[in-house]
XYZ file of N, CA and C in Angstrom:
375
model
N -44.381 -62.122 110.059
C -44.482 -63.545 109.812
C -43.101 -64.078 109.458
N -42.707 -65.165 110.080
C -41.389 -65.735 109.831
C -41.495 -66.954 108.928
N -40.390 -67.264 108.287
C -40.327 -68.434 107.410
C -39.650 -69.559 108.179
N -40.301 -70.689 108.257
C -39.710 -71.873 108.863
C -39.054 -72.677 107.738
N -37.733 -72.576 107.652
C -37.025 -73.238 106.564
C -37.127 -74.758 106.657
N -37.282 -75.292 107.852
C -37.436 -76.737 108.013
C -38.709 -77.209 107.305
N -39.783 -76.434 107.446
C -41.027 -76.780 106.761
C -40.929 -76.494 105.266
N -40.256 -75.407 104.919
C -40.163 -75.007 103.515
C -39.314 -75.976 102.696
N -38.246 -76.484 103.285
C -37.341 -77.360 102.538
C -37.707 -78.829 102.654
N -38.504 -79.159 103.629
C -38.942 -80.542 103.780
C -37.806 -81.480 104.120
N -37.895 -82.666 103.607
C -36.948 -83.728 103.908
C -35.605 -83.548 103.176
N -35.571 -82.661 102.204
C -34.369 -82.533 101.371
C -33.155 -82.015 102.135
N -33.359 -81.193 103.141
C -32.221 -80.710 103.935
C -31.582 -81.862 104.704
N -32.403 -82.721 105.314
C -31.874 -83.893 106.010
C -31.228 -84.863 105.030
N -31.848 -85.040 103.875
C -31.295 -85.943 102.864
C -29.928 -85.459 102.393
N -29.794 -84.160 102.200
C -28.524 -83.584 101.763
C -27.440 -83.827 102.812
N -27.778 -83.634 104.064
C -26.827 -83.857 105.143
C -26.412 -85.325 105.219
N -27.361 -86.229 105.128
C -27.051 -87.657 105.166
C -26.228 -88.096 103.953
N -26.522 -87.531 102.785
C -25.745 -87.864 101.586
C -24.292 -87.433 101.762
N -24.079 -86.270 102.376
C -22.711 -85.798 102.620
C -21.983 -86.730 103.582
N -22.679 -87.186 104.611
C -22.073 -88.115 105.565
C -21.780 -89.463 104.901
N -22.679 -89.914 104.032
C -22.455 -91.189 103.333
C -21.274 -91.073 102.379
N -21.096 -89.891 101.786
C -19.951 -89.670 100.901
C -18.642 -89.920 101.652
N -18.571 -89.475 102.897
C -17.366 -89.678 103.706
C -17.098 -91.165 103.941
N -18.160 -91.918 104.222
C -18.009 -93.359 104.470
C -17.528 -94.063 103.203
N -18.141 -93.746 102.061
C -17.763 -94.390 100.804
C -16.350 -93.982 100.376
N -15.979 -92.724 100.612
C -14.631 -92.268 100.275
C -13.595 -92.997 101.128
N -13.916 -93.247 102.391
C -13.000 -93.995 103.252
C -12.815 -95.422 102.732
N -13.898 -96.020 102.241
C -13.790 -97.360 101.658
C -12.841 -97.353 100.461
N -13.032 -96.382 99.574
C -12.195 -96.307 98.372
C -10.734 -96.048 98.749
N -10.523 -95.182 99.723
C -9.155 -94.856 100.146
C -8.453 -96.060 100.765
N -9.211 -96.979 101.348
C -8.624 -98.149 102.010
C -8.729 -99.418 101.180
N -8.811 -99.253 99.886
C -8.938 -100.412 98.991
C -7.804 -101.415 99.181
N -6.611 -100.945 99.460
C -5.440 -101.821 99.572
C -5.022 -102.097 101.005
N -5.811 -101.698 101.969
C -5.459 -101.906 103.375
C -5.879 -103.305 103.809
N -4.903 -104.153 104.163
C -5.262 -105.510 104.592
C -6.170 -105.484 105.821
N -7.210 -106.293 105.775
C -8.125 -106.412 106.896
C -9.171 -105.310 107.002
N -9.142 -104.327 106.099
C -10.128 -103.244 106.168
C -11.496 -103.778 105.780
N -12.504 -103.400 106.537
C -13.870 -103.839 106.277
C -14.668 -102.690 105.688
N -15.184 -102.898 104.482
C -15.988 -101.874 103.811
C -17.255 -101.620 104.608
N -17.657 -100.333 104.643
C -18.843 -99.939 105.381
C -19.768 -99.140 104.479
N -20.994 -99.048 104.889
C -21.973 -98.222 104.184
C -23.028 -97.801 105.189
N -23.936 -96.960 104.753
C -24.987 -96.427 105.608
C -26.331 -96.843 105.028
N -27.250 -97.247 105.886
C -28.619 -97.519 105.447
C -29.319 -96.165 105.357
N -29.245 -95.558 104.175
C -29.736 -94.202 103.977
C -31.219 -94.081 104.323
N -32.016 -95.023 103.868
C -33.460 -94.976 104.103
C -33.796 -95.011 105.590
N -33.137 -95.876 106.339
C -33.403 -95.989 107.776
C -32.954 -94.732 108.515
N -31.794 -94.197 108.141
C -31.294 -92.977 108.784
C -32.211 -91.792 108.490
N -32.661 -91.676 107.246
C -33.556 -90.574 106.886
C -34.889 -90.703 107.623
N -35.413 -91.918 107.709
C -36.666 -92.137 108.438
C -36.511 -91.776 109.904
N -35.356 -92.097 110.479
C -35.089 -91.758 111.872
C -35.114 -90.242 112.068
N -34.531 -89.510 111.141
C -34.513 -88.047 111.248
C -35.905 -87.454 111.030
N -36.662 -88.009 110.095
C -38.025 -87.528 109.856
C -38.883 -87.776 111.092
N -38.742 -88.964 111.695
C -39.498 -89.274 112.909
C -39.123 -88.323 114.041
N -37.839 -88.004 114.167
C -37.382 -87.076 115.203
C -37.950 -85.684 114.962
N -38.018 -85.277 113.693
C -38.580 -83.971 113.355
C -40.069 -83.905 113.655
N -40.731 -85.056 113.607
C -42.170 -85.103 113.872
C -42.481 -85.304 115.352
N -41.448 -85.249 116.186
C -41.671 -85.306 117.627
C -41.585 -86.675 118.248
N -41.115 -87.672 117.537
C -40.951 -89.005 118.101
C -39.688 -88.999 118.963
N -39.845 -89.030 120.267
C -38.713 -88.913 121.188
C -37.741 -90.080 121.046
N -38.234 -91.269 120.777
C -37.352 -92.433 120.640
C -36.444 -92.292 119.442
N -36.908 -91.636 118.403
C -36.099 -91.465 117.196
C -35.104 -90.331 117.350
N -35.270 -89.492 118.356
C -34.400 -88.348 118.528
C -32.988 -88.708 118.915
N -32.795 -89.878 119.487
C -31.451 -90.292 119.889
C -30.624 -90.610 118.658
N -29.432 -90.086 118.612
C -28.507 -90.409 117.531
C -28.771 -89.680 116.243
N -29.134 -88.414 116.286
C -29.369 -87.671 115.052
C -28.092 -87.442 114.271
N -26.983 -87.289 114.966
C -25.707 -87.166 114.267
C -25.212 -88.569 113.987
N -24.757 -88.785 112.763
C -24.311 -90.109 112.391
C -22.998 -90.430 113.079
N -22.937 -91.566 113.740
C -21.711 -92.009 114.384
C -21.238 -93.307 113.767
N -20.143 -93.839 114.303
C -19.603 -95.088 113.769
C -20.583 -96.242 113.902
N -21.452 -96.193 114.890
C -22.422 -97.254 115.083
C -23.496 -97.292 114.016
N -23.637 -96.206 113.251
C -24.665 -96.142 112.222
C -24.208 -96.745 110.898
N -22.911 -96.874 110.711
C -22.398 -97.454 109.474
C -22.449 -98.976 109.579
N -22.899 -99.601 108.525
C -23.026 -101.054 108.488
C -21.877 -101.644 107.690
N -21.524 -102.870 107.987
C -20.463 -103.535 107.243
C -21.036 -104.132 105.967
N -20.254 -104.017 104.896
C -20.678 -104.516 103.599
C -20.155 -105.941 103.408
N -20.996 -106.833 102.936
C -20.592 -108.213 102.654
C -20.062 -108.252 101.216
N -18.821 -108.697 101.033
C -18.231 -108.684 99.687
C -18.787 -109.810 98.804
N -18.794 -109.549 97.493
C -19.167 -110.580 96.534
C -18.017 -111.562 96.347
N -16.796 -111.030 96.362
C -15.585 -111.836 96.172
C -14.575 -111.442 97.244
N -14.570 -112.118 98.397
C -13.648 -111.751 99.467
C -12.191 -111.928 99.037
N -11.325 -111.057 99.523
C -9.910 -111.146 99.182
C -9.178 -111.987 100.227
N -7.995 -112.423 99.868
C -7.209 -113.280 100.760
C -6.697 -112.529 101.981
N -6.514 -111.199 101.857
C -5.961 -110.430 102.983
C -7.033 -109.907 103.941
N -8.292 -110.275 103.723
C -9.365 -109.872 104.619
C -9.997 -108.538 104.302
N -9.529 -107.862 103.267
C -10.106 -106.582 102.859
C -11.399 -106.871 102.105
N -12.482 -106.190 102.495
C -13.775 -106.435 101.852
C -14.168 -105.342 100.867
N -13.252 -104.420 100.566
C -13.544 -103.348 99.612
C -13.462 -103.902 98.196
N -14.529 -103.720 97.444
C -14.543 -104.057 96.023
C -14.698 -102.734 95.287
N -13.656 -102.333 94.613
C -13.578 -100.979 94.070
C -14.728 -100.664 93.112
N -15.149 -101.603 92.305
C -16.266 -101.367 91.385
C -17.562 -101.084 92.125
N -17.821 -101.839 93.174
C -19.020 -101.654 93.982
C -18.973 -100.289 94.673
N -17.808 -99.957 95.218
C -17.659 -98.682 95.931
C -17.802 -97.491 94.983
N -17.204 -97.597 93.812
C -17.300 -96.500 92.844
C -18.736 -96.309 92.367
N -19.446 -97.411 92.158
C -20.847 -97.318 91.736
C -21.699 -96.683 92.836
N -21.481 -97.099 94.079
C -22.230 -96.524 95.201
C -21.905 -95.038 95.367
N -20.630 -94.686 95.192
C -20.208 -93.294 95.310
C -20.855 -92.443 94.220
N -20.858 -92.948 92.981
C -21.460 -92.208 91.865
C -22.971 -92.038 92.060
N -23.647 -93.090 92.511
C -25.083 -92.999 92.758
C -25.375 -92.009 93.878
N -24.564 -92.048 94.921
C -24.746 -91.116 96.035
C -24.528 -89.674 95.584
N -23.528 -89.445 94.728
C -23.275 -88.097 94.212
C -24.446 -87.608 93.369
N -25.011 -88.490 92.573
C -26.175 -88.135 91.762
C -27.381 -87.804 92.647
N -27.597 -88.602 93.678
C -28.700 -88.354 94.609
C -28.485 -87.051 95.386
N -27.227 -86.755 95.732
C -26.892 -85.496 96.404
C -27.267 -84.319 95.512
N -26.899 -84.411 94.232
C -27.205 -83.342 93.292
C -28.715 -83.168 93.122
N -29.454 -84.264 93.124
C -30.911 -84.193 93.015
C -31.517 -83.458 94.205
N -31.082 -83.806 95.408
C -31.594 -83.117 96.602
C -31.210 -81.646 96.581
N -30.008 -81.348 96.131
C -29.565 -79.954 96.044
C -30.411 -79.177 95.041
N -30.764 -79.811 93.937
C -31.612 -79.168 92.930
C -33.000 -78.871 93.495
N -33.577 -79.819 94.255
C -34.883 -79.582 94.880
C -34.818 -78.419 95.860
N -33.760 -78.354 96.654
C -33.621 -77.252 97.608
C -33.508 -75.929 96.871
N -32.710 -75.887 95.810
C -32.582 -74.656 95.021
C -33.927 -74.218 94.446
N -34.709 -75.161 93.928
C -36.024 -74.820 93.379
C -36.949 -74.278 94.469
N -36.922 -74.887 95.633
C -37.783 -74.431 96.718
C -37.366 -73.045 97.207
N -36.068 -72.787 97.284
C -35.601 -71.466 97.707
C -35.938 -70.394 96.667
N -35.847 -70.742 95.402
C -36.254 -69.790 94.355
C -37.741 -69.464 94.467
N -38.536 -70.473 94.748
C -39.975 -70.255 94.931
C -40.258 -69.348 96.114
N -39.538 -69.552 97.201
C -39.699 -68.681 98.370
C -39.290 -67.253 98.037
N -38.183 -67.104 97.308
C -37.720 -65.766 96.937
C -38.757 -65.055 96.066
N -39.373 -65.778 95.147
C -40.428 -65.192 94.306
C -41.630 -64.785 95.145
N -42.001 -65.620 96.113
C -43.139 -65.297 96.961
C -42.850 -64.074 97.824
N -41.624 -63.976 98.328
C -41.250 -62.809 99.145
C -41.273 -61.527 98.301
N -40.811 -61.639 97.054
C -40.771 -60.467 96.173
C -42.127 -60.175 95.534
N -43.103 -61.015 95.772
C -44.457 -60.796 95.238
C -44.580 -61.071 93.748
N -43.802 -61.983 93.253
C -43.847 -62.305 91.807
C -44.784 -63.456 91.540
């Protein structure tokens, strides 16, 4: 009997992958805080995760675009636009980055708990 890790880990493996990709987008925003004309971007995490879950459940239409590309990142509307056209607001970006890091850690904790449970079941404990 084989273990299907996709079934065992559930949505958390996809969530972890998407959180890592979102970290890259948010880090790019923070790195370009002083770049004139730079447009802050973000990812609709819920929509991307739903797309991956639908693809995993056999929805062929959702299967397109499983890897996140530039077209998946959305532009962020600033609260206070700057004169040079840069839409990065460092406080907003730092808060989003911190929340994303916390959510990443939560998904990682769930995966660790599920793997420990599998290890106990394999060892007959």
